[in-house]
Coordinates of C-alpha atoms in Angstrom, one line a residue:
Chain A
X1 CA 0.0 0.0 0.0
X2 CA 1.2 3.2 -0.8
X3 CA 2.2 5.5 1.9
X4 CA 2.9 9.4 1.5
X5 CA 2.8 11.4 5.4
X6 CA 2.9 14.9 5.7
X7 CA 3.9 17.4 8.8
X8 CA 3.1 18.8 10.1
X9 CA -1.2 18.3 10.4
X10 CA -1.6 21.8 11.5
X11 CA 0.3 24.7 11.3
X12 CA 0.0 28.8 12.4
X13 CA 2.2 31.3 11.8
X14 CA 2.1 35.3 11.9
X15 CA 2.5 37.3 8.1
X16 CA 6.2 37.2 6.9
X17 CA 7.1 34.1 9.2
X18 CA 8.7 31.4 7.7
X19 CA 7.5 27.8 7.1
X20 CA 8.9 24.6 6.2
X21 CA 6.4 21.3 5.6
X22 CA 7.3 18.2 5.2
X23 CA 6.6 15.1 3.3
X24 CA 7.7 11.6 3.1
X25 CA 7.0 9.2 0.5
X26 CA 8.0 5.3 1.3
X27 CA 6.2 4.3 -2.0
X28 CA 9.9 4.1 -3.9
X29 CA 8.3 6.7 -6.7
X30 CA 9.9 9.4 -8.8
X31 CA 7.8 11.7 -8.9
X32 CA 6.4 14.1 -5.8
X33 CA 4.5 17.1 -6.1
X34 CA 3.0 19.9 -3.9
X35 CA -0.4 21.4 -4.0
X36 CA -2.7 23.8 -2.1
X37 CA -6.7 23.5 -2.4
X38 CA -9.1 26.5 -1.1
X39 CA -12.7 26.9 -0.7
X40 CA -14.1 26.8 -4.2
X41 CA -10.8 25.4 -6.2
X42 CA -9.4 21.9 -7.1
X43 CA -6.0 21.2 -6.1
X44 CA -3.5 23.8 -7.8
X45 CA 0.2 22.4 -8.4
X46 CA 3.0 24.8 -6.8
X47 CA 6.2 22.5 -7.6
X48 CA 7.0 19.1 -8.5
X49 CA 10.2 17.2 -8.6
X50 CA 10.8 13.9 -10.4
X51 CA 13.6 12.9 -8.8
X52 CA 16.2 13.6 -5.8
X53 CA 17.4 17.5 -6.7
X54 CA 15.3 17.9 -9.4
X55 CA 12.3 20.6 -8.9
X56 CA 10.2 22.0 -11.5
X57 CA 7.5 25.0 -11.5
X58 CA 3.7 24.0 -11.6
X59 CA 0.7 26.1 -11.9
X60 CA 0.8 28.9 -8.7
X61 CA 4.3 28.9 -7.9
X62 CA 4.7 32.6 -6.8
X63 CA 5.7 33.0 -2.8
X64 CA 7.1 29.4 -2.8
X65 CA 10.3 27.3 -2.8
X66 CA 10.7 23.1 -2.9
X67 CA 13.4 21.3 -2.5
X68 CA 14.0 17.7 -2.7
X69 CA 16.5 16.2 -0.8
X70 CA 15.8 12.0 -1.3
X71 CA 13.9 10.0 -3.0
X72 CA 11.9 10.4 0.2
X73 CA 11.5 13.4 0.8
X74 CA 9.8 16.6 -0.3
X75 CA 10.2 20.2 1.3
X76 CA 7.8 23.1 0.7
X77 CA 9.0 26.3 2.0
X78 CA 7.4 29.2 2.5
X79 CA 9.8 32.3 3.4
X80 CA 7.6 35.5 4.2
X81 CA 4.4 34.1 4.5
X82 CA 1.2 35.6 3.9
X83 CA -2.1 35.5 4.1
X84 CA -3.1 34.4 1.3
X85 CA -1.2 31.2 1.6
X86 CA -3.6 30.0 4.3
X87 CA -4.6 27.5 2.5
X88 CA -4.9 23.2 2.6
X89 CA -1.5 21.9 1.0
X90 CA -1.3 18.5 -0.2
X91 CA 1.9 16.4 -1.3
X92 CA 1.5 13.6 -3.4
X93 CA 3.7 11.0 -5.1
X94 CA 3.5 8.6 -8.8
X95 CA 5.5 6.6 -9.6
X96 CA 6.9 7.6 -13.3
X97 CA 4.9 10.4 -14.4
X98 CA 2.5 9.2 -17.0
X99 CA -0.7 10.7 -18.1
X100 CA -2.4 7.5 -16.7
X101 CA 0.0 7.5 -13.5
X102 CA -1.9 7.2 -10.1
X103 CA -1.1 9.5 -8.0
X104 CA -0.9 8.5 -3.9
X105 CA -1.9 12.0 -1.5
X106 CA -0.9 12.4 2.1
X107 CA -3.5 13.3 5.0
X108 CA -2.9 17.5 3.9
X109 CA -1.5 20.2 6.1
X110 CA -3.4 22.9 6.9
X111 CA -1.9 26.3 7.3
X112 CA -3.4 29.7 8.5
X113 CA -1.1 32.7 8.2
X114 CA -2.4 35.7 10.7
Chain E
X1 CA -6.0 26.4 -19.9
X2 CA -7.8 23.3 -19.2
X3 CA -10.6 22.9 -16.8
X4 CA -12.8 20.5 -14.7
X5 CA -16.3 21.6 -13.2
X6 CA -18.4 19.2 -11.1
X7 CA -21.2 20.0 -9.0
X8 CA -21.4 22.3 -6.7
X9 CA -21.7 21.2 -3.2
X10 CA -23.0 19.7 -0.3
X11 CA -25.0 17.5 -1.9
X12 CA -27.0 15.2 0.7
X13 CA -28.3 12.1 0.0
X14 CA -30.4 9.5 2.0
X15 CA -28.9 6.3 2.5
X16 CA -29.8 3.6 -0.8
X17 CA -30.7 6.5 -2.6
X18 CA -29.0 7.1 -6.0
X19 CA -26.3 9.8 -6.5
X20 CA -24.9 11.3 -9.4
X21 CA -22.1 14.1 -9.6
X22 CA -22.1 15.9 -12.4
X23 CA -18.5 16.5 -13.8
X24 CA -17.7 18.1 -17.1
X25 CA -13.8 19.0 -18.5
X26 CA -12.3 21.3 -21.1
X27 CA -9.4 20.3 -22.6
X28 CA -6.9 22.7 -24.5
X29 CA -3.9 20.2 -26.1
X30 CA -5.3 17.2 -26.2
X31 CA -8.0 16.0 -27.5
X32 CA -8.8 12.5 -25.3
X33 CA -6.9 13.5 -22.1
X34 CA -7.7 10.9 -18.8
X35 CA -10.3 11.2 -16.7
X36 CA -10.1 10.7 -12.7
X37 CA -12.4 10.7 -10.0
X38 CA -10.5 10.7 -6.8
X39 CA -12.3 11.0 -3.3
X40 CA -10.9 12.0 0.2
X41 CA -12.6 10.3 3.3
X42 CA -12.4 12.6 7.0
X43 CA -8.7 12.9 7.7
X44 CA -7.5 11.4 5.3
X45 CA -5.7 12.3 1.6
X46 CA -6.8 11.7 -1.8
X47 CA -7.3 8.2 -3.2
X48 CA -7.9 7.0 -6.4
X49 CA -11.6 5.4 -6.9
X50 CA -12.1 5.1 -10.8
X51 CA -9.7 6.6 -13.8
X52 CA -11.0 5.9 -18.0
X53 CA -8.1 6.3 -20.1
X54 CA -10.0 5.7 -23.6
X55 CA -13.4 7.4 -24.6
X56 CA -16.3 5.4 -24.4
X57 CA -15.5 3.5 -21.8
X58 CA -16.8 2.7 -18.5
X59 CA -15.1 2.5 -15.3
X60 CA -16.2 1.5 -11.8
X61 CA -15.2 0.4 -8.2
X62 CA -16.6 0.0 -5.0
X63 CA -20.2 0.5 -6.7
X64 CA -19.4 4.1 -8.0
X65 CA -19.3 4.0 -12.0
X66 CA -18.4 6.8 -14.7
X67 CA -18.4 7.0 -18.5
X68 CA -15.9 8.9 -20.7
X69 CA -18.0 10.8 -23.4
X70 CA -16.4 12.7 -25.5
X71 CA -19.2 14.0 -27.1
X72 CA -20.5 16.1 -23.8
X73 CA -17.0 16.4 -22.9
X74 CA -18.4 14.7 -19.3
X75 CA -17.3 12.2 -16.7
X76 CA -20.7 12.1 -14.3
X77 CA -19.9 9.8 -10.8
X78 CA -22.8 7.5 -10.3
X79 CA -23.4 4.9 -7.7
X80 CA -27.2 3.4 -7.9
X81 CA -27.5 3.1 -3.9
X82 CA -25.1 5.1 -1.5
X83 CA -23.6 3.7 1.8
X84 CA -22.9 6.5 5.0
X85 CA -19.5 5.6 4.5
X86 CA -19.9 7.1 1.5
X87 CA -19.5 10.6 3.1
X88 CA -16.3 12.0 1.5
X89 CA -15.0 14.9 -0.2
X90 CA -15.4 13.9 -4.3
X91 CA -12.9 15.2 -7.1
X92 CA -12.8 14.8 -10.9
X93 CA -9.6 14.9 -12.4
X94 CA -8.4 15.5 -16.0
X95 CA -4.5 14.3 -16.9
X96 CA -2.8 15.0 -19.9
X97 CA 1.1 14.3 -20.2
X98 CA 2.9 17.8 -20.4
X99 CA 6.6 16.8 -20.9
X100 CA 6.7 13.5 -19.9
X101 CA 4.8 15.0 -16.2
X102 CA 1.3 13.8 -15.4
X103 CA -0.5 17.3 -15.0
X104 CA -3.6 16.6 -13.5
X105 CA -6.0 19.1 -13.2
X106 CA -9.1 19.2 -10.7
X107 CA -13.0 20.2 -10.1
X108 CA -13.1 21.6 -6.9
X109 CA -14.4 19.0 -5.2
X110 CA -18.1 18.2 -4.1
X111 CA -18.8 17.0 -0.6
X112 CA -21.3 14.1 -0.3
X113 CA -23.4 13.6 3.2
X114 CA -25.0 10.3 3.3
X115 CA -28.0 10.5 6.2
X116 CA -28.4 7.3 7.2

């Protein structure tokens, strides 16, 4: 069974704070990628990586940095946070990219920015 | 760009009723891109229930079922008698490959409350 975990569960921070989230995928695949979902949108893609110090750009990368550092593991960083990144961010994981490739979600983060 | 819209939610259903999401896509490069209907339960992430990779065709699992039509451009989430543990957060999915990535793009998601 595929296994992707996230931390942390819940996070606050205060505008222009900085934020690091985690994720951890155990699933042996390529590719990870993060995305944030808010009331009244699907899941938008920030960054994805498809393999260890790769990282490309997705859909709504502005006010965001990843880096991958294993196979593993998937950092979303968020330097001078704002507002409007309170948001629900998922990380997910496939294992080689395909148009029919199944992508496995962690449990989601959810960050409020004051 | 391309785009997914399902129905807007809550939807509530009685339990052994019938359901059906509506879920239609726009697609900009390609003409027969996948379709996907994921679904998150309470606390947990996304999972896959059902993906159709060739118009026409039906998929199913778990009792949920959706047809690829390419005529309507739709991908509507059925399931002939619902379950309370069918509660969940439901998303439709496009994917096309965009240099060699999977881009998958989503509805925004339509909750489902089964009263049992």
């Amino acid at each position: 069974e595929a296994a992707v975990t996230q931390s942390p569960r819940n996070k606050v921070t205060v505008t222009g704070g900085n934020v690091t989230l985690s994720c951890r995928q155990t699933n042996s695949h390529n590719y990870m990628y993060w995305y944030r979902q808010d009331t009244g949108h699907g899941l938008r893609l920030i960054h994805y990586s498809y393999g260890a110090g790769n990282l490309q750009i997705g859909d709504v990368p502005d006010g965001y940095k990843a880096t991958r550092t294993t196979q593993e593991d998937f950092f979303l960083l968020l330097e001078l946070a704002s507002p409007s990144q309170t948001s629900l961010y998922f990380c997910a994981s496939s294992d080689w990219g395909g148009a029919e490739d199944t992508q496995y979600f962690g449990p989601g983060t959810r960050l409020l920015v004051l | 760009g391309d785009s997914v819209t399902q129905t807007e939610g809550p939807v509530t259903v009685s339990e052994s009723e019938s359901l059906i999401i509506n879920c239609t896509y726009s697609a900009t490069s390609i003409a027969y891109p996948n379709l996907f209907w994921y679904v998150r339960y309470p606390g947990e992430g996304l999972q896959l229930l059902l993906k159709v990779i060739t118009a026409g065709q039906k998929g199913s699992s778990r009792g949920f079922e959706a047809t690829y039509n390419k005529e309507t451009t739709s991908f509507h989430l059925q399931k002939a008698s619902v379950q309370e543990s069918d509660s969940a957060v439901y998303y439709c999915a496009l994917g096309e490959a965009t240099g060699g990535n999977n881009k998958l793009t989503f509805g925004q998601g339509t909750v489902l409350s089964v009263i049992p």
